[in-house]
């Protein structure tokens, strides 16, 4: 037994806090059903359409299997934000910090629980989505992607990582803004609204910025095809990870200075 | 022992706590009194390291709160009964707190038993009444069996039976040699619970000492009834006392003892029908002490404009 409170003791407490809330379980159920369910539905619709048209369209088997991830991004963003904003909304942050006053370690323990949970759940569900999609595609005789192909393996396995990184962006926003509504609003603006606005701009202005947007980076991580204006999948992962680490680190600096 | 040294907290232009220097001793219940908004909760939060002092310091047995090895085993605090997630059960709330400080699980069931919440331990804390919430907060404070306990307005929302339980419980904790620091805006409550009191108003220390000294220091008055009230009043005024005529036969003499009033009456050959010393109640003393520092007050009580 250690001689003082530690990252391990706080992580254990954060895990108890996470698993003892019904909302955590509901969020995970929503996340899984959106990703797997919509992935299957969209794959089914596209594959059928493709088969009906006699195969004269381009077809990206991974893009349709993992289509549910687009919606999952928002679920994990909200989940990440609520980890912090929930503490402020209920004022339980005071009880938490009175029990565990080492603030940086407190935040890291929350990050550990969020990352580990979403990585396990996220990876499991992207592979399930992939296999369901693969089955549907095979039954319609449309092109499939095999996991024996390194690029396919990478695209699918990055799906879980993508969700983890986006949840950390949500967490960082929650840590900085402390209000659920504010954190979610900024998250949606950055992920959904900003890319649309940038697309309206003349492409010579919009495109150089667009490739740096989290939405394009997360898409770039799981794409088999790559257009000229996006970064490669590994670069997308690294840039998105740097955003996540940067935002959470900034949040920690403020968190250490502010009154609880 | 909790030591506050020149503790000051300023928010923008408002001074919430102003140069507070006090020691809070073990073995007694120390009441922390002041009107609403006088800086009690801010002081409590600074003791727990939640809010950073603008200047000055707070130490727990000489250490900063954040440097305590196992905070819950040294300091237990109830700062706000609602400071927990309403969706979590009472037991899970306490289990998560226990985990932070490596406190064994069986202690969770012990404290639930102490505060009488064992039967509802698996219910959502959000469905608790305010009184049950206070008990859960007290359970959280006791979790680490700490030597120092802080309670911010613990009797709020408790029923009379609960208030009585809390009162005796605090006295029991103090008799075991622990430091028990309890804030309240109700003097009457503190009169029954506390040994020492610290009175603050607008963040400033007004009075510190034994609760018994507080009443004794208050200047009393004497009620006197006499058929010759007018003559007695004149004689007492001449002797230098403040005299207020209550009605034709009765007077209240401020700043005098009953002996002094009796002697004056005897010297002037005036008959007395009643001679009663009026002891100021703790409530009166408190009102008098904090009269200048009430942040929000009904207009009938004071004409002084605050801010």
mmCIF file of C-alpha atoms in Angstrom, chain A residues 124-244:
data_model
loop_
_atom_site.group_PDB
_atom_site.id
_atom_site.type_symbol
_atom_site.label_atom_id
_atom_site.label_comp_id
_atom_site.label_asym_id
_atom_site.label_seq_id
_atom_site.Cartn_x
_atom_site.Cartn_y
_atom_site.Cartn_z
ATOM 1 C CA UNK A 124 -14.453 -3.582 -30.460
ATOM 2 C CA UNK A 125 -17.272 -1.801 -32.230
ATOM 3 C CA UNK A 126 -15.320 -0.698 -35.322
ATOM 4 C CA UNK A 127 -14.258 -4.278 -35.931
ATOM 5 C CA UNK A 128 -17.812 -5.503 -35.390
ATOM 6 C CA UNK A 129 -18.989 -2.820 -37.851
ATOM 7 C CA UNK A 130 -16.350 -3.907 -40.311
ATOM 8 C CA UNK A 131 -17.380 -7.574 -40.151
ATOM 9 C CA UNK A 132 -21.098 -6.823 -40.443
ATOM 10 C CA UNK A 133 -20.386 -4.525 -43.397
ATOM 11 C CA UNK A 134 -18.196 -7.166 -44.967
ATOM 12 C CA UNK A 135 -20.989 -9.756 -44.721
ATOM 13 C CA UNK A 136 -23.533 -7.428 -46.316
ATOM 14 C CA UNK A 137 -21.138 -6.481 -49.085
ATOM 15 C CA UNK A 138 -20.326 -10.120 -49.800
ATOM 16 C CA UNK A 139 -24.017 -10.994 -50.040
ATOM 17 C CA UNK A 140 -24.530 -8.293 -52.707
ATOM 18 C CA UNK A 141 -21.363 -9.152 -54.561
ATOM 19 C CA UNK A 142 -20.008 -5.627 -54.195
ATOM 20 C CA UNK A 143 -16.304 -4.869 -53.629
ATOM 21 C CA UNK A 144 -15.044 -5.752 -50.134
ATOM 22 C CA UNK A 145 -11.891 -4.812 -48.288
ATOM 23 C CA UNK A 146 -9.858 -7.533 -46.594
ATOM 24 C CA UNK A 147 -8.168 -7.092 -43.236
ATOM 25 C CA UNK A 148 -5.160 -8.931 -44.661
ATOM 26 C CA UNK A 149 -4.552 -5.705 -46.545
ATOM 27 C CA UNK A 150 -2.443 -3.413 -44.305
ATOM 28 C CA UNK A 151 -4.308 -0.292 -45.406
ATOM 29 C CA UNK A 152 -7.665 -1.813 -44.502
ATOM 30 C CA UNK A 153 -6.366 -2.980 -41.156
ATOM 31 C CA UNK A 154 -5.062 0.532 -40.430
ATOM 32 C CA UNK A 155 -8.262 2.260 -41.537
ATOM 33 C CA UNK A 156 -10.455 0.070 -39.327
ATOM 34 C CA UNK A 157 -8.200 0.055 -36.282
ATOM 35 C CA UNK A 158 -7.782 3.847 -36.447
ATOM 36 C CA UNK A 159 -11.558 4.103 -36.031
ATOM 37 C CA UNK A 160 -11.345 3.467 -32.284
ATOM 38 C CA UNK A 161 -8.343 5.782 -31.931
ATOM 39 C CA UNK A 162 -10.195 8.539 -33.764
ATOM 40 C CA UNK A 163 -13.028 8.382 -31.250
ATOM 41 C CA UNK A 164 -10.611 8.497 -28.308
ATOM 42 C CA UNK A 165 -8.906 11.613 -29.672
ATOM 43 C CA UNK A 166 -12.214 13.365 -30.342
ATOM 44 C CA UNK A 167 -13.443 12.516 -26.839
ATOM 45 C CA UNK A 168 -10.298 14.176 -25.490
ATOM 46 C CA UNK A 169 -11.117 17.323 -27.486
ATOM 47 C CA UNK A 170 -14.532 17.285 -25.833
ATOM 48 C CA UNK A 171 -12.903 16.685 -22.445
ATOM 49 C CA UNK A 172 -10.473 19.568 -22.957
ATOM 50 C CA UNK A 173 -13.332 21.900 -23.909
ATOM 51 C CA UNK A 174 -15.274 20.800 -20.830
ATOM 52 C CA UNK A 175 -12.234 21.432 -18.651
ATOM 53 C CA UNK A 176 -11.712 24.916 -20.071
ATOM 54 C CA UNK A 177 -15.336 26.057 -20.386
ATOM 55 C CA UNK A 178 -16.840 24.207 -17.368
ATOM 56 C CA UNK A 179 -20.354 24.371 -18.827
ATOM 57 C CA UNK A 180 -21.887 21.442 -20.700
ATOM 58 C CA UNK A 181 -23.795 23.580 -23.192
ATOM 59 C CA UNK A 182 -20.800 25.773 -23.978
ATOM 60 C CA UNK A 183 -18.440 22.835 -24.432
ATOM 61 C CA UNK A 184 -20.844 20.947 -26.706
ATOM 62 C CA UNK A 185 -21.609 24.069 -28.746
ATOM 63 C CA UNK A 186 -17.934 24.740 -29.424
ATOM 64 C CA UNK A 187 -17.357 21.067 -30.224
ATOM 65 C CA UNK A 188 -20.175 21.028 -32.796
ATOM 66 C CA UNK A 189 -19.086 24.327 -34.325
ATOM 67 C CA UNK A 190 -15.511 23.119 -34.765
ATOM 68 C CA UNK A 191 -16.443 19.668 -36.026
ATOM 69 C CA UNK A 192 -19.527 20.348 -38.113
ATOM 70 C CA UNK A 193 -20.165 24.031 -38.773
ATOM 71 C CA UNK A 194 -16.655 25.305 -39.452
ATOM 72 C CA UNK A 195 -15.947 22.755 -42.246
ATOM 73 C CA UNK A 196 -19.212 23.719 -43.971
ATOM 74 C CA UNK A 197 -18.321 27.413 -43.803
ATOM 75 C CA UNK A 198 -14.809 26.700 -45.072
ATOM 76 C CA UNK A 199 -16.294 24.777 -47.979
ATOM 77 C CA UNK A 200 -18.290 27.844 -49.001
ATOM 78 C CA UNK A 201 -15.101 29.888 -49.265
ATOM 79 C CA UNK A 202 -13.187 29.872 -52.566
ATOM 80 C CA UNK A 203 -11.218 26.638 -52.555
ATOM 81 C CA UNK A 204 -7.865 28.425 -52.665
ATOM 82 C CA UNK A 205 -8.722 29.910 -49.236
ATOM 83 C CA UNK A 206 -10.682 27.130 -47.690
ATOM 84 C CA UNK A 207 -8.686 24.068 -48.624
ATOM 85 C CA UNK A 208 -5.372 24.918 -46.935
ATOM 86 C CA UNK A 209 -7.285 25.461 -43.673
ATOM 87 C CA UNK A 210 -9.718 22.603 -44.128
ATOM 88 C CA UNK A 211 -7.038 19.926 -43.982
ATOM 89 C CA UNK A 212 -6.146 21.102 -40.480
ATOM 90 C CA UNK A 213 -9.713 20.813 -39.176
ATOM 91 C CA UNK A 214 -10.410 17.960 -36.734
ATOM 92 C CA UNK A 215 -13.263 16.682 -38.923
ATOM 93 C CA UNK A 216 -10.931 16.242 -41.907
ATOM 94 C CA UNK A 217 -8.169 14.780 -39.765
ATOM 95 C CA UNK A 218 -10.503 12.209 -38.226
ATOM 96 C CA UNK A 219 -11.891 11.343 -41.660
ATOM 97 C CA UNK A 220 -8.357 11.080 -43.018
ATOM 98 C CA UNK A 221 -7.471 8.540 -40.344
ATOM 99 C CA UNK A 222 -10.088 6.026 -41.489
ATOM 100 C CA UNK A 223 -10.096 6.571 -45.259
ATOM 101 C CA UNK A 224 -8.716 4.062 -47.705
ATOM 102 C CA UNK A 225 -8.674 6.662 -50.438
ATOM 103 C CA UNK A 226 -6.880 9.929 -50.033
ATOM 104 C CA UNK A 227 -7.493 13.143 -51.910
ATOM 105 C CA UNK A 228 -4.743 15.592 -52.687
ATOM 106 C CA UNK A 229 -5.638 18.100 -49.989
ATOM 107 C CA UNK A 230 -5.673 15.843 -46.942
ATOM 108 C CA UNK A 231 -2.800 14.563 -44.856
ATOM 109 C CA UNK A 232 -1.936 10.857 -44.798
ATOM 110 C CA UNK A 233 -3.565 8.722 -42.091
ATOM 111 C CA UNK A 234 -0.579 8.677 -39.750
ATOM 112 C CA UNK A 235 -0.111 12.432 -40.061
ATOM 113 C CA UNK A 236 -3.803 12.911 -39.400
ATOM 114 C CA UNK A 237 -3.500 10.819 -36.233
ATOM 115 C CA UNK A 238 -0.442 12.712 -35.018
ATOM 116 C CA UNK A 239 -1.930 16.167 -35.662
ATOM 117 C CA UNK A 240 -5.242 15.260 -34.024
ATOM 118 C CA UNK A 241 -3.375 13.770 -31.048
ATOM 119 C CA UNK A 242 -1.368 16.980 -30.695
ATOM 120 C CA UNK A 243 -4.604 19.005 -30.680
ATOM 121 C CA UNK A 244 -6.028 16.755 -27.979
#
